[in-house]
Amino acid sequence: MDKTELNISELNISDEEKRVLEKTSNIPINLIFETYVVDEAFFCSNIFSDEEKKAFYNCAKALNENIKN
């Protein structure tokens, strides 16, 4: 599988979500065969705020869309 690198600024997500992602040191997203997986274990714990969870989810969707295009 080819490796694709993107800057957060290239993702189709809100500016607020980009700022949240830039402040987060560990984004729980894995890309597997052109799909996105958001690690549910992180979402079940309280280590991330609702704002971070929303940003992670939308980032995963944007990454998936970028791969498809």
Coordinates of N, CA and C in Angstrom, one line a residue:
M1 N 0.8 -1.2 0.0 CA 0.0 0.0 0.0 C 0.9 1.2 0.0
D2 N 0.6 2.2 -0.9 CA 1.4 3.4 -1.0 C 1.1 4.3 0.2
K3 N 2.1 5.0 0.6 CA 2.0 5.9 1.8 C 1.6 7.3 1.2
T4 N 0.6 7.9 1.8 CA 0.1 9.2 1.4 C 0.3 10.1 2.6
E5 N 1.0 11.2 2.4 CA 1.1 12.2 3.5 C 0.3 13.5 3.1
L6 N -0.4 13.9 4.1 CA -1.2 15.2 3.9 C -0.9 16.1 5.1
N7 N -1.0 17.3 4.9 CA -1.0 18.3 5.9 C -2.4 18.5 6.4
I8 N -2.5 18.8 7.7 CA -3.9 19.1 8.2 C -4.6 20.1 7.4
S9 N -3.8 21.1 7.0 CA -4.4 22.2 6.2 C -5.0 21.8 4.9
E10 N -4.7 20.6 4.4 CA -5.2 20.1 3.1 C -6.5 19.3 3.3
L11 N -6.9 19.0 4.5 CA -8.1 18.3 4.8 C -9.4 19.1 4.7
N12 N -10.4 18.5 4.2 CA -11.7 19.2 4.1 C -12.5 19.1 5.4
I13 N -11.9 19.8 6.5 CA -12.6 19.9 7.8 C -12.6 21.4 8.2
S14 N -13.3 21.7 9.2 CA -13.4 23.1 9.7 C -12.1 23.6 10.3
D15 N -11.9 24.9 10.3 CA -10.7 25.5 10.8 C -10.6 25.1 12.3
E16 N -11.7 25.1 13.0 CA -11.7 24.8 14.4 C -11.2 23.3 14.6
E17 N -11.7 22.4 13.8 CA -11.2 21.0 13.9 C -9.7 20.9 13.6
K18 N -9.3 21.7 12.6 CA -7.8 21.7 12.3 C -7.0 22.2 13.5
R19 N -7.5 23.2 14.2 CA -6.8 23.7 15.4 C -6.8 22.6 16.5
V20 N -7.9 21.9 16.7 CA -7.9 20.8 17.7 C -6.9 19.7 17.3
L21 N -6.9 19.3 16.1 CA -5.9 18.3 15.6 C -4.5 18.7 15.8
E22 N -4.2 20.0 15.6 CA -2.8 20.5 15.7 C -2.4 20.5 17.2
K23 N -3.3 20.6 18.1 CA -3.0 20.6 19.5 C -2.9 19.2 20.1
T24 N -3.4 18.2 19.4 CA -3.4 16.9 19.9 C -2.2 16.1 19.5
S25 N -1.6 15.4 20.5 CA -0.3 14.7 20.2 C -0.5 13.3 19.6
N26 N -1.7 12.7 19.9 CA -1.9 11.3 19.4 C -3.3 11.3 18.8
I27 N -3.4 11.2 17.5 CA -4.7 11.1 16.8 C -5.0 9.6 16.6
P28 N -6.0 9.1 17.1 CA -6.3 7.7 17.1 C -7.0 7.2 15.8
I29 N -6.3 7.4 14.7 CA -6.9 7.0 13.4 C -5.9 6.1 12.6
N30 N -6.4 5.0 12.1 CA -5.6 4.1 11.3 C -6.2 4.0 10.0
L31 N -5.4 4.0 8.9 CA -5.9 3.8 7.6 C -5.6 2.4 7.2
I32 N -6.7 1.7 6.8 CA -6.5 0.3 6.4 C -7.3 0.1 5.1
F33 N -6.5 -0.2 4.0 CA -7.0 -0.5 2.7 C -8.1 0.5 2.3
E34 N -7.7 1.7 2.2 CA -8.5 2.8 1.7 C -9.8 3.0 2.5
T35 N -9.9 2.7 3.7 CA -11.0 3.0 4.6 C -10.5 3.6 5.8
Y36 N -11.4 4.1 6.6 CA -10.9 4.8 7.9 C -11.5 4.0 9.1
V37 N -10.7 4.0 10.1 CA -11.1 3.3 11.3 C -10.8 4.3 12.5
V38 N -11.8 4.7 13.3 CA -11.5 5.5 14.4 C -11.5 4.5 15.6
D39 N -10.4 4.5 16.3 CA -10.2 3.6 17.4 C -11.3 3.8 18.5
E40 N -12.2 2.9 18.6 CA -13.3 3.0 19.6 C -12.9 3.0 21.0
A41 N -11.8 2.3 21.3 CA -11.3 2.3 22.7 C -11.0 3.7 23.2
F42 N -10.5 4.6 22.4 CA -10.3 5.9 22.8 C -11.6 6.7 23.0
F43 N -12.6 6.4 22.2 CA -13.9 7.0 22.3 C -14.6 6.6 23.6
C44 N -14.4 5.4 24.0 CA -15.0 4.8 25.2 C -14.4 5.4 26.5
S45 N -13.2 5.9 26.4 CA -12.6 6.5 27.6 C -12.8 8.0 27.6
N46 N -12.5 8.6 28.7 CA -12.7 10.0 28.8 C -11.4 10.8 28.7
I47 N -10.4 10.2 28.0 CA -9.2 10.9 27.8 C -9.2 12.0 26.7
F48 N -10.2 12.0 25.9 CA -10.4 13.0 24.8 C -11.7 13.7 25.1
S49 N -11.7 15.0 24.8 CA -13.0 15.8 24.9 C -13.9 15.5 23.7
D50 N -15.1 15.9 23.9 CA -16.1 15.7 22.8 C -15.6 16.5 21.5
E51 N -15.0 17.7 21.7 CA -14.5 18.4 20.6 C -13.4 17.7 19.9
E52 N -12.5 17.0 20.6 CA -11.4 16.2 20.0 C -12.0 15.0 19.3
K53 N -13.0 14.3 19.9 CA -13.6 13.2 19.3 C -14.3 13.5 17.9
K54 N -15.0 14.7 17.9 CA -15.6 15.1 16.7 C -14.5 15.4 15.6
A55 N -13.5 16.1 16.0 CA -12.4 16.4 15.1 C -11.7 15.2 14.5
F56 N -11.5 14.1 15.4 CA -10.9 12.9 15.0 C -11.8 12.2 13.9
Y57 N -13.1 12.2 14.2 CA -14.0 11.5 13.3 C -14.1 12.2 12.0
N58 N -14.2 13.5 12.0 CA -14.2 14.3 10.7 C -12.9 14.2 10.0
C59 N -11.8 14.2 10.7 CA -10.5 14.0 10.0 C -10.4 12.6 9.3
A60 N -10.9 11.6 10.0 CA -10.9 10.3 9.4 C -11.7 10.3 8.1
K61 N -12.9 10.9 8.1 CA -13.7 11.0 7.0 C -13.0 11.7 5.8
A62 N -12.4 12.9 6.2 CA -11.7 13.7 5.2 C -10.5 12.9 4.6
L63 N -9.8 12.2 5.4 CA -8.7 11.3 4.9 C -9.2 10.3 3.9
N64 N -10.3 9.7 4.3 CA -10.9 8.7 3.4 C -11.3 9.3 2.0
E65 N -11.9 10.4 2.1 CA -12.4 11.1 0.8 C -11.1 11.5 0.0
N66 N -10.1 11.9 0.6 CA -8.9 12.3 -0.1 C -8.3 11.1 -0.8
I67 N -8.3 9.9 -0.1 CA -7.8 8.7 -0.7 C -8.6 8.3 -1.9
K68 N -9.9 8.4 -1.8 CA -10.8 8.0 -2.9 C -10.6 8.9 -4.2
N69 N -10.2 10.1 -4.0 CA -10.0 11.0 -5.1 C -8.6 11.0 -5.6

